[in-house]
Amino acid sequence: MTSKHLVSIKGVKDGLVFKLDDQCNYDDLLQEMRDKLEKTHQRFLAGPQIHVHLKFGKRPVTEEQKDQIKEIIGRHGNLEIRSIDCVMPNSPGIVQEAAGITVKRGIVRSGQTLHCEGNVLFLGDVNPGGSLTSSGDIYILGSLRGMAHAGASGNEEAIISASHMKPTQLRIGSVISRPPDEWGVEETYMEFAYVQDGKMEIDKIHHLHRVRPDLPPQP
Amino acid sequence: MGEAIVITSGKGGVGKTTTSANIGTALALQGKKVVMVDTDIGLRNLDVVMGLENRIIYDLIDVSDGRCRLAQALIKDKRFEELYLLPAAQTKDKDAITPEKVKKIVGELKKDFEFVIIDCPAGIEQGFKNAVAGADKAIVVTTPENAAVRDADRVIGLLENNGLRGPKLIINRIRQKMLKSGEMLGVDEIVSVLAIDLLGIVPDDEYVIKCANTGEPTVMSPNSRASIAYRNIARRILGDTVPLMRLEDKPGLMTKVKKIFGLG
Ligand SMILES: Nc1ncnc2c1ncn2[C@@H]1O[C@H](COP(=O)(O)OP(=O)(O)O)[C@@H](O)[C@H]1O
Ligand SMILES: [Mg+2]
């Protein structure tokens, strides 16, 4: 192993930023992390609670790899991970993952399906005949003209919101709604759909906090 | 090295063949060396629209199966300096040729021609794959109807999967009256859904049908509105900036006269 800095630690206002080299071998990265925390920086890191922000750079990291780093940092009781900046592996469309939201962009065209795990912010349009599905919430900055399915693995707490909503069909968990027939409106702007008492409802986005006081999701 | 452009749509009957014939002819009128390739095997009709049906001896399948040389199958349109047609086979079906073979033939044609215009069959299966295989660019044709726009959207996605990024859009058969009354999807609405560049709009024009029956491509007439629209499209393909056609009917002489006399 070289003595190049694979892990650089910088102090910021609310804690420490760990910048992790994104080119090197992952095991080397882990090793240097251990060395830094257990040897060179041990004294520096002892003491009161410190917030840590991890920045993986351009390296695509798996959940397993994240857990390895978390485990090393977790050994130091005074370090608390507040945020992780990284790209997911094998997903070229992803811009970034921050605060528990996956950001994607593009156009979901007729015949295409885009599936995401967790909450998704989609920058673009979902066209008629296209579908966007996610296990969490769906936020669309664009037009939803096709189908959206939030909480796809059964979470009826999930919501679907869009700048422009003119969907062919909406699904949340196992609740299905055909908005034009059921809501009496052809299209809406800046609204979101949610499930209440087993029925789908829509409301203005500025009322979102009433339905989901926990939003935005915390890391 | 020329450029191969596939004309496609997903839905049938929206005007792929009409567009292929007219773009091919308009480019030839501009002095370009053009060949049109009909890949709608089993339902060929580019030859009929061009009025060249009776000159067919060999076809695309004959070339791919090695029954003739490529040059032997090309029909020269004698009305123009440099316009040729490679007809489809009428008696075979779409499986009679593969995308690889089409690609090879189109590649050969690109060596000799400035433009290779490929007329694609309807659908998204084998025939579509054959047609797009050798293309460098794509033009998607739609009409102002939901089903046609939906299919165009599907095709744009498939073209992108095939590496044909940034296809251009032609909206065909626009009827001014229905547009005004809101009975027809608007140009802006279609463009905003499909989110690709608009290459041109073509009015619904009875003259197109008349021409299809006489075997004279519409663009050969200098006056019809569809003819002007196709000429504009050809010029845009050649890189000219031509404003979109005004959809309003020009006030006729009588209305002008009436206006002068305060009667209109
Ligand atoms: N702009 C137009 N105005 C009037 N009729 C048209 C126009 N474009 C196409 N047509 C007619 O529509 C029919 C289908 O056109 P065609 O080009 O054969 O479609 P495709 O190749 O997509 O199946 C033909 O009868 C044609 O004459
Ligand atoms: Mg046709």
Short mmCIF file of C-alpha atoms and ligand atoms in Angstrom, two decimals:
data_model
loop_
_atom_site.label_atom_id
_atom_site.label_comp_id
_atom_site.label_asym_id
_atom_site.label_seq_id
_atom_site.Cartn_x
_atom_site.Cartn_y
_atom_site.Cartn_z
CA MET A 1 0.00 0.00 0.00
CA THR A 2 1.21 3.44 -0.82
CA SER A 3 1.29 6.31 1.63
CA LYS A 4 -0.97 8.41 -0.61
CA HIS A 5 -3.90 9.90 1.21
CA LEU A 6 -6.86 7.75 0.34
CA VAL A 7 -8.90 9.19 3.19
CA SER A 8 -8.65 12.90 3.77
CA ILE A 9 -10.35 14.35 6.83
CA LYS A 10 -11.43 17.95 6.93
CA GLY A 11 -13.12 19.89 9.66
CA VAL A 12 -16.34 21.72 8.76
CA LYS A 13 -18.79 23.74 10.81
CA ASP A 14 -20.84 20.83 12.08
CA GLY A 15 -18.24 18.08 12.18
CA LEU A 16 -15.87 16.29 9.87
CA VAL A 17 -15.92 15.53 6.18
CA PHE A 18 -14.24 12.28 5.14
CA LYS A 19 -13.27 12.53 1.50
CA LEU A 20 -12.60 9.03 0.19
CA ASP A 21 -10.45 8.38 -2.85
CA ASP A 22 -12.68 7.06 -5.66
CA GLN A 23 -10.03 5.39 -7.81
CA CYS A 24 -8.12 3.09 -5.47
CA ASN A 25 -8.84 -0.48 -4.43
CA TYR A 26 -11.70 -0.55 -1.91
CA ASP A 27 -9.78 -2.76 0.54
CA ASP A 28 -6.92 -0.26 0.58
CA LEU A 29 -9.45 2.43 1.37
CA LEU A 30 -10.84 0.40 4.28
CA GLN A 31 -7.33 -0.28 5.54
CA GLU A 32 -6.38 3.36 5.54
CA MET A 33 -9.63 4.22 7.29
CA ARG A 34 -8.81 1.74 10.04
CA ASP A 35 -5.23 3.01 10.31
CA LYS A 36 -6.32 6.63 10.51
CA LEU A 37 -8.98 6.06 13.12
CA GLU A 38 -7.06 3.59 15.23
CA LYS A 39 -3.53 4.97 14.99
CA THR A 40 -2.69 8.37 13.61
CA HIS A 41 -5.91 10.19 14.37
CA GLN A 42 -6.92 8.35 17.49
CA ARG A 43 -6.30 11.18 19.88
CA PHE A 44 -7.77 13.77 17.63
CA LEU A 45 -11.00 11.83 17.31
CA ALA A 46 -11.50 11.02 20.97
CA GLY A 47 -13.81 13.30 22.91
CA PRO A 48 -17.28 14.74 22.41
CA GLN A 49 -19.82 13.63 19.77
CA ILE A 50 -18.67 14.49 16.25
CA HIS A 51 -20.82 14.43 13.10
CA VAL A 52 -19.27 12.72 10.08
CA HIS A 53 -20.06 13.29 6.44
CA LEU A 54 -18.81 10.62 4.04
CA LYS A 55 -18.03 11.54 0.47
CA PHE A 56 -17.35 8.63 -1.85
CA GLY A 57 -16.75 10.76 -4.92
CA LYS A 58 -17.41 8.97 -8.22
CA ARG A 59 -16.97 5.47 -6.82
CA PRO A 60 -20.13 3.37 -7.21
CA VAL A 61 -20.59 1.76 -3.78
CA THR A 62 -22.83 -1.13 -2.82
CA GLU A 63 -24.79 -1.30 0.41
CA GLU A 64 -22.34 -3.93 1.60
CA GLN A 65 -19.37 -1.64 1.01
CA LYS A 66 -21.15 1.18 2.82
CA ASP A 67 -21.76 -1.14 5.76
CA GLN A 68 -18.04 -1.95 5.94
CA ILE A 69 -17.16 1.72 6.31
CA LYS A 70 -20.02 2.30 8.74
CA GLU A 71 -18.75 -0.58 10.86
CA ILE A 72 -15.25 0.88 11.08
CA ILE A 73 -16.55 4.33 11.99
CA GLY A 74 -19.13 2.83 14.36
CA ARG A 75 -16.32 1.42 16.49
CA HIS A 76 -15.63 4.95 17.64
CA GLY A 77 -18.52 5.82 19.87
CA ASN A 78 -18.06 9.54 19.43
CA LEU A 79 -18.40 9.49 15.64
CA GLU A 80 -21.87 9.66 14.17
CA ILE A 81 -22.45 9.42 10.42
CA ARG A 82 -24.81 12.20 9.32
CA SER A 83 -24.64 11.90 5.54
CA ILE A 84 -23.27 9.69 2.80
CA ASP A 85 -22.61 11.06 -0.66
CA CYS A 86 -22.25 8.41 -3.33
CA VAL A 87 -23.51 6.97 -6.60
CA MET A 88 -25.20 3.58 -6.73
CA PRO A 89 -23.59 0.85 -8.82
CA ASN A 90 -24.99 -0.04 -12.27
CA SER A 91 -27.35 2.89 -12.52
CA PRO A 92 -26.09 5.43 -15.04
CA GLY A 93 -29.23 7.57 -14.83
CA ILE A 94 -28.68 8.46 -11.21
CA VAL A 95 -27.44 11.95 -10.58
CA GLN A 96 -26.96 11.59 -6.87
CA GLU A 97 -28.40 10.11 -3.74
CA ALA A 98 -28.87 12.54 -0.93
CA ALA A 99 -31.19 12.70 2.04
CA GLY A 100 -32.69 9.33 1.14
CA ILE A 101 -33.86 10.41 -2.30
CA THR A 102 -32.69 8.91 -5.54
CA VAL A 103 -32.58 11.51 -8.27
CA LYS A 104 -33.21 10.34 -11.83
CA ARG A 105 -33.81 12.19 -15.04
CA GLY A 106 -34.97 11.57 -18.57
CA ILE A 107 -38.22 10.67 -20.27
CA VAL A 108 -40.09 7.46 -19.53
CA ARG A 109 -41.64 6.82 -22.92
CA SER A 110 -44.52 4.59 -23.98
CA GLY A 111 -43.63 0.96 -23.32
CA GLN A 112 -40.83 1.78 -20.89
CA THR A 113 -40.75 1.13 -17.15
CA LEU A 114 -38.44 2.77 -14.65
CA HIS A 115 -38.26 1.14 -11.25
CA CYS A 116 -36.53 2.64 -8.22
CA GLU A 117 -35.98 1.49 -4.70
CA GLY A 118 -36.83 4.03 -2.03
CA ASN A 119 -37.93 7.60 -2.62
CA VAL A 120 -37.36 8.98 -6.07
CA LEU A 121 -37.16 12.48 -7.47
CA PHE A 122 -37.67 12.23 -11.21
CA LEU A 123 -36.64 15.18 -13.35
CA GLY A 124 -38.55 14.76 -16.59
CA ASP A 125 -41.79 13.41 -18.01
CA VAL A 126 -43.55 10.08 -17.72
CA ASN A 127 -45.46 9.75 -20.99
CA PRO A 128 -48.71 7.89 -21.68
CA GLY A 129 -47.93 4.18 -21.82
CA GLY A 130 -44.83 4.59 -19.65
CA SER A 131 -44.58 3.68 -15.96
CA LEU A 132 -42.53 4.85 -13.03
CA THR A 133 -42.61 2.57 -10.00
CA SER A 134 -40.89 2.82 -6.66
CA SER A 135 -40.99 1.21 -3.26
CA GLY A 136 -41.12 4.66 -1.66
CA ASP A 137 -42.44 8.11 -2.55
CA ILE A 138 -42.44 9.51 -6.06
CA TYR A 139 -41.79 13.18 -6.76
CA ILE A 140 -41.92 14.24 -10.39
CA LEU A 141 -40.52 17.55 -11.56
CA GLY A 142 -42.24 17.41 -14.91
CA SER A 143 -45.40 15.92 -16.39
CA LEU A 144 -46.91 12.65 -15.24
CA ARG A 145 -49.03 11.50 -18.17
CA GLY A 146 -48.53 7.76 -17.78
CA MET A 147 -48.68 5.43 -14.80
CA ALA A 148 -46.98 5.90 -11.42
CA HIS A 149 -46.88 3.33 -8.64
CA ALA A 150 -45.51 4.46 -5.28
CA GLY A 151 -45.04 2.18 -2.29
CA ALA A 152 -44.94 -0.65 -4.78
CA SER A 153 -43.96 -3.25 -2.19
CA GLY A 154 -47.10 -2.54 -0.19
CA ASN A 155 -46.51 0.80 1.52
CA GLU A 156 -49.77 2.75 1.47
CA GLU A 157 -48.14 5.65 3.32
CA ALA A 158 -46.28 6.53 0.13
CA ILE A 159 -47.25 9.53 -1.98
CA ILE A 160 -47.03 10.58 -5.62
CA SER A 161 -46.55 14.22 -6.45
CA ALA A 162 -45.98 15.96 -9.75
CA SER A 163 -45.65 19.45 -11.16
CA HIS A 164 -48.19 18.43 -13.78
CA MET A 165 -50.39 15.41 -13.26
CA LYS A 166 -52.49 13.93 -16.02
CA PRO A 167 -51.97 10.25 -15.36
CA THR A 168 -53.63 7.31 -17.02
CA GLN A 169 -53.53 5.53 -13.68
CA LEU A 170 -52.08 5.99 -10.21
CA ARG A 171 -51.20 3.25 -7.76
CA ILE A 172 -50.11 3.52 -4.15
CA GLY A 173 -49.47 0.19 -2.46
CA SER A 174 -52.37 -1.93 -3.68
CA VAL A 175 -54.78 0.97 -4.17
CA ILE A 176 -55.49 1.75 -7.81
CA SER A 177 -57.07 4.94 -9.06
CA ARG A 178 -58.05 6.22 -12.49
CA PRO A 179 -57.90 9.93 -11.82
CA PRO A 180 -59.85 11.37 -14.76
CA ASP A 181 -62.83 9.10 -13.99
CA GLU A 182 -62.66 9.28 -10.23
CA TRP A 183 -61.57 12.81 -9.54
CA GLY A 184 -63.60 14.60 -12.11
CA VAL A 185 -60.58 16.64 -13.21
CA GLU A 186 -58.51 16.06 -16.31
CA GLU A 187 -55.24 17.38 -15.00
CA THR A 188 -53.80 19.07 -11.97
CA TYR A 189 -50.75 21.18 -11.27
CA MET A 190 -48.54 20.96 -8.18
CA GLU A 191 -50.64 18.34 -6.45
CA PHE A 192 -49.94 15.04 -4.78
CA ALA A 193 -51.86 11.80 -4.31
CA TYR A 194 -52.04 9.83 -1.10
CA VAL A 195 -54.14 7.06 0.41
CA GLN A 196 -56.61 7.71 3.19
CA ASP A 197 -58.93 5.02 4.57
CA GLY A 198 -58.11 2.80 1.63
CA LYS A 199 -59.03 5.47 -0.94
CA MET A 200 -56.82 7.66 -3.05
CA GLU A 201 -57.07 11.41 -2.54
CA ILE A 202 -55.36 14.42 -4.07
CA ASP A 203 -54.39 17.69 -2.54
CA LYS A 204 -52.18 20.72 -3.18
CA ILE A 205 -48.50 20.13 -2.58
CA HIS A 206 -48.43 22.81 0.11
CA HIS A 207 -50.72 20.57 2.17
CA LEU A 208 -48.24 17.70 2.02
CA HIS A 209 -46.96 18.43 5.52
CA ARG A 210 -50.41 17.69 6.94
CA VAL A 211 -50.54 14.24 5.42
CA ARG A 212 -46.89 13.38 5.88
CA PRO A 213 -45.43 15.46 8.72
CA ASP A 214 -42.26 13.34 8.54
CA LEU A 215 -41.31 14.70 5.12
CA PRO A 216 -38.72 15.39 3.85
CA PRO A 217 -37.14 12.09 4.81
CA GLN A 218 -34.14 12.36 7.07
CA PRO A 219 -30.91 10.53 6.26
CA MET B 1 -20.11 8.67 -47.71
CA GLY B 2 -23.84 9.38 -47.72
CA GLU B 3 -26.39 9.47 -44.96
CA ALA B 4 -29.08 6.86 -44.34
CA ILE B 5 -32.35 8.17 -42.92
CA VAL B 6 -35.12 5.82 -41.81
CA ILE B 7 -38.74 7.04 -41.93
CA THR B 8 -40.70 5.29 -39.21
CA SER B 9 -43.82 5.64 -37.02
CA GLY B 10 -44.96 2.50 -35.23
CA LYS B 11 -48.54 2.96 -36.35
CA GLY B 12 -49.56 2.11 -39.90
CA GLY B 13 -51.22 4.48 -42.33
CA VAL B 14 -49.83 7.70 -40.87
CA GLY B 15 -47.80 8.56 -43.97
CA LYS B 16 -44.38 6.86 -43.85
CA THR B 17 -44.45 5.84 -47.48
CA THR B 18 -45.86 9.18 -48.61
CA THR B 19 -43.14 10.97 -46.60
CA SER B 20 -40.38 8.71 -47.95
CA ALA B 21 -41.46 9.29 -51.55
CA ASN B 22 -41.75 13.04 -51.12
CA ILE B 23 -38.56 13.59 -49.15
CA GLY B 24 -36.66 11.41 -51.62
CA THR B 25 -38.09 13.30 -54.57
CA ALA B 26 -37.61 16.72 -52.97
CA LEU B 27 -33.96 15.98 -52.25
CA ALA B 28 -33.51 14.80 -55.84
CA LEU B 29 -35.14 18.05 -57.03
CA GLN B 30 -32.45 19.87 -55.02
CA GLY B 31 -29.86 18.05 -57.13
CA LYS B 32 -28.92 15.39 -54.58
CA LYS B 33 -28.12 11.81 -55.46
CA VAL B 34 -30.83 9.82 -53.71
CA VAL B 35 -31.93 6.20 -53.35
CA MET B 36 -35.14 5.14 -51.64
CA VAL B 37 -35.26 1.70 -50.05
CA ASP B 38 -38.60 0.02 -49.38
CA THR B 39 -38.25 -2.35 -46.41
CA ASP B 40 -41.97 -3.08 -46.10
CA ILE B 41 -41.61 -6.61 -47.34
CA GLY B 42 -44.86 -8.29 -48.36
CA LEU B 43 -46.70 -4.93 -48.41
CA ARG B 44 -44.49 -2.92 -50.69
CA ASN B 45 -45.99 0.27 -52.02
CA LEU B 46 -43.29 2.89 -52.32
CA ASP B 47 -42.98 1.74 -55.95
CA VAL B 48 -46.70 2.35 -56.53
CA VAL B 49 -46.64 5.83 -54.99
CA MET B 50 -43.61 6.61 -57.19
CA GLY B 51 -45.30 5.14 -60.26
CA LEU B 52 -42.43 2.70 -60.81
CA GLU B 53 -44.21 -0.59 -60.12
CA ASN B 54 -44.09 -1.87 -63.69
CA ARG B 55 -40.30 -1.46 -63.85
CA ILE B 56 -39.49 -3.88 -61.02
CA ILE B 57 -37.37 -6.86 -61.98
CA TYR B 58 -35.36 -7.62 -58.87
CA ASP B 59 -35.97 -6.60 -55.25
CA LEU B 60 -34.29 -6.22 -51.87
CA ILE B 61 -34.57 -9.93 -51.08
CA ASP B 62 -33.08 -10.89 -54.43
CA VAL B 63 -30.09 -8.73 -53.58
CA SER B 64 -29.70 -10.13 -50.07
CA ASP B 65 -30.06 -13.72 -51.31
CA GLY B 66 -27.50 -13.10 -54.04
CA ARG B 67 -29.85 -13.66 -56.98
CA CYS B 68 -28.70 -10.37 -58.49
CA ARG B 69 -26.19 -7.60 -57.96
CA LEU B 70 -27.27 -4.51 -56.03
CA ALA B 71 -26.96 -2.29 -59.10
CA GLN B 72 -29.29 -4.57 -61.08
CA ALA B 73 -32.10 -4.14 -58.57
CA LEU B 74 -31.98 -0.35 -58.53
CA ILE B 75 -34.72 1.30 -60.58
CA LYS B 76 -33.84 4.70 -61.97
CA ASP B 77 -36.61 7.29 -61.89
CA LYS B 78 -36.22 8.84 -65.31
CA ARG B 79 -37.99 12.07 -64.33
CA PHE B 80 -34.92 13.06 -62.28
CA GLU B 81 -31.17 13.17 -62.71
CA GLU B 82 -30.30 10.98 -59.74
CA LEU B 83 -33.25 9.29 -58.07
CA TYR B 84 -33.36 5.53 -57.59
CA LEU B 85 -35.57 2.99 -55.86
CA LEU B 86 -34.69 -0.36 -54.33
CA PRO B 87 -38.08 -2.05 -54.10
CA ALA B 88 -39.26 -4.52 -51.45
CA ALA B 89 -40.29 -8.05 -52.33
CA GLN B 90 -44.02 -8.55 -52.55
CA THR B 91 -44.23 -12.31 -52.20
CA LYS B 92 -41.98 -12.94 -49.21
CA ASP B 93 -42.39 -11.98 -45.57
CA LYS B 94 -40.35 -9.93 -43.10
CA ASP B 95 -38.24 -12.89 -41.97
CA ALA B 96 -36.83 -13.26 -45.47
CA ILE B 97 -34.11 -10.77 -44.54
CA THR B 98 -32.11 -9.94 -41.41
CA PRO B 99 -31.00 -6.61 -39.91
CA GLU B 100 -27.34 -7.54 -40.64
CA LYS B 101 -28.09 -8.02 -44.33
CA VAL B 102 -30.03 -4.76 -44.58
CA LYS B 103 -27.18 -2.99 -42.84
CA LYS B 104 -24.70 -4.34 -45.38
CA ILE B 105 -26.84 -3.28 -48.35
CA VAL B 106 -27.47 0.19 -46.93
CA GLY B 107 -23.74 0.49 -46.29
CA GLU B 108 -23.07 -0.29 -49.97
CA LEU B 109 -25.64 2.29 -51.08
CA LYS B 110 -24.12 4.98 -48.85
CA LYS B 111 -20.92 4.70 -50.87
CA ASP B 112 -22.72 5.77 -54.05
CA PHE B 113 -25.53 8.01 -52.84
CA GLU B 114 -25.75 11.20 -50.79
CA PHE B 115 -29.02 10.14 -49.22
CA VAL B 116 -30.46 6.69 -48.57
CA ILE B 117 -34.12 7.10 -47.56
CA ILE B 118 -35.48 3.96 -45.87
CA ASP B 119 -39.25 3.41 -45.79
CA CYS B 120 -40.05 1.39 -42.65
CA PRO B 121 -43.02 -0.95 -42.23
CA ALA B 122 -45.55 -0.45 -39.41
CA GLY B 123 -44.97 -2.22 -36.11
CA ILE B 124 -41.99 -2.66 -33.82
CA GLU B 125 -40.94 -6.21 -34.62
CA GLN B 126 -38.70 -7.79 -37.23
CA GLY B 127 -39.60 -5.34 -40.02
CA PHE B 128 -38.79 -2.36 -37.83
CA LYS B 129 -35.49 -3.90 -36.77
CA ASN B 130 -34.60 -4.54 -40.41
CA ALA B 131 -35.41 -0.96 -41.40
CA VAL B 132 -33.46 0.78 -38.64
CA ALA B 133 -30.40 -1.49 -38.82
CA GLY B 134 -28.45 0.53 -41.34
CA ALA B 135 -29.78 3.99 -40.53
CA ASP B 136 -27.69 6.92 -39.30
CA LYS B 137 -30.68 9.11 -38.54
CA ALA B 138 -34.40 8.68 -38.03
CA ILE B 139 -37.51 10.66 -38.86
CA VAL B 140 -40.63 9.78 -36.89
CA VAL B 141 -43.96 10.45 -38.57
CA THR B 142 -47.15 10.90 -36.60
CA THR B 143 -50.64 12.26 -37.15
CA PRO B 144 -52.48 14.43 -34.61
CA GLU B 145 -54.20 11.45 -32.96
CA ASN B 146 -53.54 9.99 -29.53
CA ALA B 147 -52.88 6.47 -30.75
CA ALA B 148 -50.39 7.63 -33.38
CA VAL B 149 -48.57 9.86 -30.89
CA ARG B 150 -48.43 6.99 -28.38
CA ASP B 151 -46.86 4.72 -30.98
CA ALA B 152 -44.45 7.43 -32.06
CA ASP B 153 -43.34 7.78 -28.44
CA ARG B 154 -42.80 4.02 -28.21
CA VAL B 155 -40.75 4.07 -31.39
CA ILE B 156 -38.61 6.99 -30.19
CA GLY B 157 -37.70 4.91 -27.12
CA LEU B 158 -36.82 1.92 -29.30
CA LEU B 159 -34.76 4.07 -31.69
CA GLU B 160 -32.77 5.37 -28.74
CA ASN B 161 -32.16 1.78 -27.64
CA ASN B 162 -30.85 1.13 -31.15
CA GLY B 163 -28.40 4.00 -30.84
CA LEU B 164 -30.46 6.35 -33.03
CA ARG B 165 -30.51 9.37 -30.76
CA GLY B 166 -32.29 12.64 -31.49
CA PRO B 167 -34.78 11.52 -34.12
CA LYS B 168 -36.75 14.29 -35.83
CA LEU B 169 -40.52 14.64 -35.93
CA ILE B 170 -42.97 15.18 -38.77
CA ILE B 171 -46.63 15.75 -37.94
CA ASN B 172 -48.70 14.74 -40.95
CA ARG B 173 -52.32 15.26 -41.99
CA ILE B 174 -53.02 18.35 -39.95
CA ARG B 175 -56.48 19.75 -40.51
CA GLN B 176 -56.70 23.43 -39.87
CA LYS B 177 -60.42 23.44 -39.08
CA MET B 178 -60.21 20.67 -36.48
CA LEU B 179 -57.13 22.26 -34.95
CA LYS B 180 -59.01 25.51 -34.51
CA SER B 181 -62.02 23.86 -32.95
CA GLY B 182 -59.77 21.93 -30.56
CA GLU B 183 -60.92 18.58 -31.92
CA MET B 184 -57.39 17.67 -32.89
CA LEU B 185 -54.21 17.49 -30.84
CA GLY B 186 -52.19 20.66 -31.29
CA VAL B 187 -48.67 20.79 -32.70
CA ASP B 188 -47.28 22.22 -29.44
CA GLU B 189 -49.01 19.56 -27.41
CA ILE B 190 -47.54 16.76 -29.51
CA VAL B 191 -44.05 18.24 -29.49
CA SER B 192 -44.14 18.70 -25.73
CA VAL B 193 -45.09 15.06 -25.14
CA LEU B 194 -42.61 13.58 -27.59
CA ALA B 195 -39.84 16.03 -26.68
CA ILE B 196 -37.91 15.75 -29.95
CA ASP B 197 -37.15 18.37 -32.61
CA LEU B 198 -39.91 19.17 -35.05
CA LEU B 199 -38.74 18.80 -38.64
CA GLY B 200 -42.02 19.88 -40.20
CA ILE B 201 -45.78 19.79 -40.36
CA VAL B 202 -47.75 18.62 -43.37
CA PRO B 203 -51.38 19.59 -43.93
CA ASP B 204 -54.01 17.04 -44.82
CA ASP B 205 -54.31 17.55 -48.54
CA GLU B 206 -56.51 15.71 -51.00
CA TYR B 207 -53.87 16.30 -53.60
CA VAL B 208 -51.64 13.76 -51.80
CA ILE B 209 -54.19 11.02 -52.38
CA LYS B 210 -54.65 12.02 -56.01
CA CYS B 211 -50.89 11.90 -56.53
CA ALA B 212 -50.57 8.52 -54.84
CA ASN B 213 -52.99 7.18 -57.43
CA THR B 214 -51.27 8.70 -60.44
CA GLY B 215 -47.77 7.77 -59.28
CA GLU B 216 -46.54 11.35 -59.22
CA PRO B 217 -44.96 12.38 -55.92
CA THR B 218 -46.77 15.38 -54.47
CA VAL B 219 -43.66 17.58 -54.38
CA MET B 220 -43.52 17.60 -58.17
CA SER B 221 -46.44 20.01 -58.16
CA PRO B 222 -45.23 23.42 -57.09
CA ASN B 223 -48.55 24.65 -55.72
CA SER B 224 -50.18 22.22 -53.36
CA ARG B 225 -49.77 22.97 -49.66
CA ALA B 226 -48.46 19.48 -48.90
CA SER B 227 -45.91 19.92 -51.67
CA ILE B 228 -44.59 23.14 -50.13
CA ALA B 229 -44.46 21.44 -46.74
CA TYR B 230 -42.36 18.54 -48.10
CA ARG B 231 -40.04 20.90 -49.96
CA ASN B 232 -39.49 22.83 -46.74
CA ILE B 233 -38.73 19.59 -44.91
CA ALA B 234 -36.16 18.62 -47.54
CA ARG B 235 -34.50 22.01 -47.21
CA ARG B 236 -34.33 21.64 -43.45
CA ILE B 237 -32.68 18.24 -43.91
CA LEU B 238 -30.09 20.00 -46.06
CA GLY B 239 -29.45 22.45 -43.24
CA ASP B 240 -31.46 25.49 -44.35
CA THR B 241 -33.51 27.39 -41.80
CA VAL B 242 -37.04 27.54 -43.12
CA PRO B 243 -39.83 28.86 -40.89
CA LEU B 244 -42.69 26.51 -40.08
CA MET B 245 -45.57 26.67 -42.51
CA ARG B 246 -48.32 29.03 -41.50
CA LEU B 247 -51.34 26.93 -40.85
CA GLU B 248 -53.96 29.57 -41.47
CA ASP B 249 -55.29 29.50 -44.97
CA LYS B 250 -54.10 32.51 -46.85
CA PRO B 251 -56.95 34.92 -47.38
CA GLY B 252 -58.19 34.34 -50.89
CA LEU B 253 -58.47 37.06 -53.48
CA MET B 254 -62.20 37.41 -52.94
CA THR B 255 -61.89 38.00 -49.19
CA LYS B 256 -59.23 40.61 -49.89
CA VAL B 257 -61.45 42.32 -52.42
CA LYS B 258 -64.37 42.16 -49.99
CA LYS B 259 -62.20 43.69 -47.29
CA ILE B 260 -61.28 46.56 -49.53
CA PHE B 261 -64.93 47.25 -50.09
CA GLY B 262 -65.74 46.81 -46.43
CA LEU B 263 -67.73 43.66 -47.03
CA GLY B 264 -65.54 41.07 -45.24
N1 LIG C 1 -50.78 14.77 -45.90
C1 LIG C 1 -51.67 13.91 -46.37
N2 LIG C 1 -52.87 14.33 -46.82
C2 LIG C 1 -53.79 13.46 -47.30
N3 LIG C 1 -53.62 12.14 -47.35
C3 LIG C 1 -52.46 11.62 -46.92
C4 LIG C 1 -51.43 12.47 -46.39
N4 LIG C 1 -50.38 11.69 -46.03
C5 LIG C 1 -50.74 10.41 -46.29
N5 LIG C 1 -51.99 10.37 -46.84
C6 LIG C 1 -52.73 9.16 -47.25
O1 LIG C 1 -52.81 8.27 -46.14
C7 LIG C 1 -52.70 6.94 -46.56
C8 LIG C 1 -51.58 6.23 -45.82
O2 LIG C 1 -50.34 6.80 -46.17
P1 LIG C 1 -48.99 5.96 -46.30
O3 LIG C 1 -47.92 6.89 -46.67
O4 LIG C 1 -49.19 4.77 -47.16
O5 LIG C 1 -48.84 5.50 -44.79
P2 LIG C 1 -47.84 4.41 -44.16
O6 LIG C 1 -46.73 4.18 -45.10
O7 LIG C 1 -47.41 5.04 -42.87
O8 LIG C 1 -48.67 3.20 -43.91
C9 LIG C 1 -52.48 6.97 -48.06
O9 LIG C 1 -53.71 6.74 -48.69
C10 LIG C 1 -52.00 8.39 -48.31
O10 LIG C 1 -52.35 8.84 -49.61
MG MG C 2 -46.06 2.27 -45.95
#
